[in-house]
Amino acid sequence: LRELAGSYGTVVSVDLVEESTVKIVFQGTSTIAQAAATGFRGMVMGGVELEAAIPDSALVDSEMADGTMENQAKKEESKEPEKLFSGDKLIGDSWAECKRVPKIPNSSNRRPYATMVEDETAKPLIIEMLGELMRLQKRAVEEDKNTKTKRRLVMGLREVAKGIRTRKMKMVCMANNLDEYGAIDAKLQEILDLAYQEDVPVFFELSKRGLGKAIGKTIKVAVIGIQNAEGA
């Protein structure tokens, strides 16, 4: 009986309640038990035709459990997403959605939006330039803590888009393997459109890991915007 019952779902227990009566408990909703009862009903075993039924109490308990799960799911759906801040400033919903992206298996493959430069010297030059700009920026911060307005480069979709809008951006280096996700794709396209409108060049020579490594970081970086390339 346990083996047969197992073909309908996970069996919790099989107990002899009284002579010729067996109680089978399944894990899950009443749908599993109903399917098993239908399958067992009329089956012949040991020369005896089986009868199968589900106690009303079991159906009630299952319906209550289903209702509890459904209510929990509705609560989760209606739950307000957590507000995100950058320092003491509230991040807008569309940008916050990019930060709430679930973990997606990272792909090293270049995505179609990334058009590479047909010059093999471009990649090493970009790596060298980013490394030098980061070095100069760190030195400037050490010398003067209030150098935010003189930053040479910025990181992140939101900061880069803002820099292009305010016409501070001279060049953009975007990872060629950004996660394929609705919120990110929307902001990616927004940056590309803004860059095109403002005539800001965009390079896709490096991956997320490559961009991070170029500026001495162990983290993956989606995009870097260059505001001041002087000295590099």
CSV table of C-alpha atoms in Angstrom, one decimal:
chain,number,residue,atom,x,y,z
A,1,LEU,CA,0.0,0.0,0.0
A,2,ARG,CA,2.8,2.4,0.9
A,3,GLU,CA,4.5,1.8,-2.4
A,4,LEU,CA,1.2,2.4,-4.4
A,5,ALA,CA,0.4,5.5,-2.3
A,6,GLY,CA,3.8,6.9,-3.0
A,7,SER,CA,3.0,7.1,-6.7
A,8,TYR,CA,0.5,9.9,-5.8
A,9,GLY,CA,2.7,11.9,-3.5
A,10,THR,CA,4.8,11.9,-0.4
A,11,VAL,CA,3.5,9.5,2.2
A,12,VAL,CA,3.8,10.6,5.8
A,13,SER,CA,2.4,7.4,7.4
A,14,VAL,CA,0.5,4.2,6.8
A,15,ASP,CA,-1.3,2.9,9.9
A,16,LEU,CA,-3.8,0.0,10.5
A,17,VAL,CA,-6.6,1.7,12.3
A,18,GLU,CA,-8.8,-1.3,12.8
A,19,GLU,CA,-9.2,-4.7,11.2
A,20,SER,CA,-9.4,-4.2,7.4
A,21,THR,CA,-9.1,-0.4,7.7
A,22,VAL,CA,-5.9,1.4,6.8
A,23,LYS,CA,-5.2,5.1,7.2
A,24,ILE,CA,-2.8,6.8,4.8
A,25,VAL,CA,-1.6,10.3,5.5
A,26,PHE,CA,-0.1,12.4,2.6
A,27,GLN,CA,2.1,15.5,2.8
A,28,GLY,CA,0.5,18.4,0.9
A,29,THR,CA,-3.0,19.5,0.0
A,30,SER,CA,-6.2,17.5,-0.2
A,31,THR,CA,-5.8,17.2,-4.0
A,32,ILE,CA,-3.2,14.5,-3.5
A,33,ALA,CA,-5.4,12.5,-1.2
A,34,GLN,CA,-8.4,12.8,-3.5
A,35,ALA,CA,-6.4,11.5,-6.4
A,36,ALA,CA,-5.1,8.6,-4.3
A,37,ALA,CA,-8.6,7.7,-3.1
A,38,THR,CA,-9.9,7.7,-6.7
A,39,GLY,CA,-7.1,5.5,-7.8
A,40,PHE,CA,-7.5,3.0,-4.9
A,41,ARG,CA,-11.3,2.8,-5.1
A,42,GLY,CA,-12.3,-0.4,-6.9
A,43,MET,CA,-8.7,-1.8,-7.0
A,44,VAL,CA,-8.5,-5.5,-6.2
A,45,MET,CA,-5.8,-6.6,-3.8
A,46,GLY,CA,-5.5,-10.1,-2.3
A,47,GLY,CA,-8.8,-11.0,-3.9
A,48,VAL,CA,-10.6,-8.1,-2.1
A,49,GLU,CA,-12.0,-5.0,-3.8
A,50,LEU,CA,-10.8,-1.9,-2.1
A,51,GLU,CA,-12.9,1.0,-0.9
A,52,ALA,CA,-11.3,4.5,-0.3
A,53,ALA,CA,-12.7,7.7,1.2
A,54,ILE,CA,-11.3,10.9,2.7
A,55,PRO,CA,-12.6,12.0,6.1
A,56,ASP,CA,-14.4,15.3,6.2
A,57,SER,CA,-12.0,16.5,8.9
A,58,ALA,CA,-9.1,16.0,6.6
A,59,LEU,CA,-10.7,18.1,3.9
A,60,VAL,CA,-11.4,20.9,6.3
A,61,ASP,CA,-7.8,20.9,7.7
A,62,SER,CA,-6.4,20.9,4.1
A,63,GLU,CA,-8.7,23.8,3.0
A,64,MET,CA,-7.7,25.8,6.1
A,65,ALA,CA,-4.0,25.2,5.2
A,66,ASP,CA,-4.6,26.1,1.6
A,67,GLY,CA,-6.4,29.3,2.8
A,68,THR,CA,-3.5,30.2,5.1
A,69,MET,CA,-1.0,29.7,2.3
A,70,GLU,CA,-3.1,31.8,-0.1
A,71,ASN,CA,-3.5,34.6,2.5
A,72,GLN,CA,0.3,34.6,3.1
A,73,ALA,CA,1.0,34.8,-0.6
A,74,LYS,CA,-1.4,37.8,-0.9
A,75,LYS,CA,0.3,39.5,2.0
A,76,GLU,CA,3.7,39.0,0.4
A,77,GLU,CA,2.3,40.4,-2.9
A,78,SER,CA,0.8,43.5,-1.2
A,79,LYS,CA,3.9,44.1,1.0
A,80,GLU,CA,5.5,47.5,0.2
A,81,PRO,CA,9.1,47.1,-1.1
A,82,GLU,CA,11.8,48.3,1.3
A,83,LYS,CA,12.9,51.9,0.6
A,84,LEU,CA,16.5,52.2,-0.4
A,85,PHE,CA,18.8,55.2,0.3
A,86,SER,CA,22.1,56.6,-1.0
A,87,GLY,CA,23.5,58.3,2.0
A,88,ASP,CA,20.5,60.2,3.4
A,89,LYS,CA,18.8,60.6,0.0
A,90,LEU,CA,15.9,58.3,-1.0
A,91,ILE,CA,16.6,56.3,-4.2
A,92,GLY,CA,13.8,56.6,-6.8
A,93,ASP,CA,11.6,53.5,-7.3
A,94,SER,CA,12.9,52.7,-10.8
A,95,TRP,CA,16.6,52.9,-9.7
A,96,ALA,CA,15.8,51.0,-6.5
A,97,GLU,CA,14.3,48.2,-8.6
A,98,CYS,CA,17.7,47.7,-10.2
A,99,LYS,CA,19.2,47.2,-6.8
A,100,ARG,CA,16.6,44.6,-5.8
A,101,VAL,CA,17.5,42.4,-8.7
A,102,PRO,CA,17.5,38.7,-7.6
A,103,LYS,CA,20.7,36.8,-7.9
A,104,ILE,CA,21.1,35.8,-11.5
A,105,PRO,CA,23.7,33.2,-12.7
A,106,ASN,CA,26.3,35.5,-14.2
A,107,SER,CA,27.1,35.0,-17.9
A,108,SER,CA,30.5,35.8,-19.3
A,109,ASN,CA,28.9,36.0,-22.8
A,110,ARG,CA,28.8,39.4,-24.4
A,111,ARG,CA,25.2,40.6,-24.9
A,112,PRO,CA,23.9,42.0,-28.2
A,113,TYR,CA,23.8,45.6,-27.0
A,114,ALA,CA,27.6,45.6,-26.7
A,115,THR,CA,29.3,46.8,-29.9
A,116,MET,CA,33.0,46.2,-29.6
A,117,VAL,CA,35.7,48.5,-31.1
A,118,GLU,CA,37.5,46.9,-34.0
A,119,ASP,CA,40.9,47.8,-32.6
A,120,GLU,CA,42.8,45.3,-30.4
A,121,THR,CA,44.6,48.2,-28.6
A,122,ALA,CA,41.4,49.7,-27.3
A,123,LYS,CA,40.9,47.2,-24.4
A,124,PRO,CA,44.4,47.6,-22.8
A,125,LEU,CA,44.3,51.4,-23.2
A,126,ILE,CA,40.9,51.5,-21.4
A,127,ILE,CA,42.2,49.3,-18.6
A,128,GLU,CA,45.3,51.5,-18.2
A,129,MET,CA,43.2,54.7,-18.3
A,130,LEU,CA,40.7,53.5,-15.7
A,131,GLY,CA,43.4,52.3,-13.3
A,132,GLU,CA,45.2,55.7,-13.5
A,133,LEU,CA,42.1,57.7,-13.0
A,134,MET,CA,41.2,55.7,-10.0
A,135,ARG,CA,44.7,56.2,-8.6
A,136,LEU,CA,44.4,60.0,-9.1
A,137,GLN,CA,41.0,60.1,-7.6
A,138,LYS,CA,42.1,58.2,-4.5
A,139,ARG,CA,45.1,60.6,-4.1
A,140,ALA,CA,42.8,63.6,-4.4
A,141,VAL,CA,40.5,62.2,-1.7
A,142,GLU,CA,43.4,61.6,0.6
A,143,GLU,CA,44.5,65.2,0.1
A,144,ASP,CA,41.1,66.8,0.4
A,145,LYS,CA,38.0,65.0,1.7
A,146,ASN,CA,35.7,67.5,0.0
A,147,THR,CA,36.6,66.5,-3.6
A,148,LYS,CA,33.2,65.1,-4.6
A,149,THR,CA,32.6,67.8,-7.1
A,150,LYS,CA,36.0,67.1,-8.7
A,151,ARG,CA,35.5,63.3,-9.1
A,152,ARG,CA,37.2,61.9,-12.1
A,153,LEU,CA,34.9,58.9,-12.4
A,154,VAL,CA,31.6,57.6,-11.0
A,155,MET,CA,30.2,54.1,-10.9
A,156,GLY,CA,26.7,52.7,-11.1
A,157,LEU,CA,23.7,53.0,-13.5
A,158,ARG,CA,22.1,55.9,-11.6
A,159,GLU,CA,25.2,58.0,-11.1
A,160,VAL,CA,26.3,57.6,-14.8
A,161,ALA,CA,22.8,58.5,-16.1
A,162,LYS,CA,22.8,61.6,-13.8
A,163,GLY,CA,26.2,62.6,-15.0
A,164,ILE,CA,25.2,62.4,-18.7
A,165,ARG,CA,22.0,64.5,-18.0
A,166,THR,CA,24.0,67.2,-16.3
A,167,ARG,CA,26.6,67.1,-19.1
A,168,LYS,CA,29.5,66.2,-16.9
A,169,MET,CA,30.2,62.9,-18.5
A,170,LYS,CA,33.0,62.7,-21.1
A,171,MET,CA,33.0,59.0,-21.7
A,172,VAL,CA,31.2,55.8,-20.5
A,173,CYS,CA,32.6,52.3,-20.0
A,174,MET,CA,29.7,49.8,-19.7
A,175,ALA,CA,30.1,46.1,-19.0
A,176,ASN,CA,29.3,43.9,-22.0
A,177,ASN,CA,27.6,41.2,-19.9
A,178,LEU,CA,25.0,43.0,-17.7
A,179,ASP,CA,22.4,40.8,-16.2
A,180,GLU,CA,19.4,40.3,-18.4
A,181,TYR,CA,16.6,41.6,-16.2
A,182,GLY,CA,13.7,44.0,-16.9
A,183,ALA,CA,14.7,46.9,-14.5
A,184,ILE,CA,18.3,46.7,-15.5
A,185,ASP,CA,17.6,46.5,-19.2
A,186,ALA,CA,15.4,49.6,-19.0
A,187,LYS,CA,18.1,51.7,-17.3
A,188,LEU,CA,20.8,50.3,-19.6
A,189,GLN,CA,18.7,51.5,-22.6
A,190,GLU,CA,18.1,54.9,-20.9
A,191,ILE,CA,21.9,55.4,-20.5
A,192,LEU,CA,22.6,54.4,-24.1
A,193,ASP,CA,19.8,56.8,-25.4
A,194,LEU,CA,21.2,59.7,-23.2
A,195,ALA,CA,24.7,59.1,-24.4
A,196,TYR,CA,23.6,59.1,-28.0
A,197,GLN,CA,21.7,62.4,-27.5
A,198,GLU,CA,24.6,64.1,-25.7
A,199,ASP,CA,27.2,62.6,-28.1
A,200,VAL,CA,29.0,60.8,-25.2
A,201,PRO,CA,31.1,57.8,-26.4
A,202,VAL,CA,30.3,54.4,-24.8
A,203,PHE,CA,32.8,51.5,-24.8
A,204,PHE,CA,31.9,47.8,-24.1
A,205,GLU,CA,35.4,46.3,-24.1
A,206,LEU,CA,35.2,44.9,-20.5
A,207,SER,CA,33.0,42.6,-18.6
A,208,LYS,CA,31.6,43.4,-15.1
A,209,ARG,CA,34.5,41.6,-13.4
A,210,GLY,CA,36.9,43.3,-15.9
A,211,LEU,CA,35.7,46.8,-15.0
A,212,GLY,CA,36.0,46.1,-11.3
A,213,LYS,CA,39.5,44.7,-11.7
A,214,ALA,CA,40.5,47.7,-13.9
A,215,ILE,CA,39.9,50.1,-11.0
A,216,GLY,CA,41.4,47.8,-8.3
A,217,LYS,CA,38.1,46.4,-7.0
A,218,THR,CA,37.2,42.8,-6.3
A,219,ILE,CA,33.5,43.4,-6.9
A,220,LYS,CA,31.8,43.4,-10.3
A,221,VAL,CA,31.0,46.8,-11.7
A,222,ALA,CA,28.2,47.5,-14.2
A,223,VAL,CA,29.2,50.8,-15.6
A,224,ILE,CA,31.8,53.6,-15.1
A,225,GLY,CA,31.4,57.2,-16.2
A,226,ILE,CA,34.4,59.3,-16.8
A,227,GLN,CA,34.0,63.0,-15.9
A,228,ASN,CA,37.7,64.1,-16.0
A,229,ALA,CA,40.3,62.2,-17.9
A,230,GLU,CA,43.1,64.8,-17.4
A,231,GLY,CA,46.4,63.2,-16.5
A,232,ALA,CA,45.5,59.7,-17.7
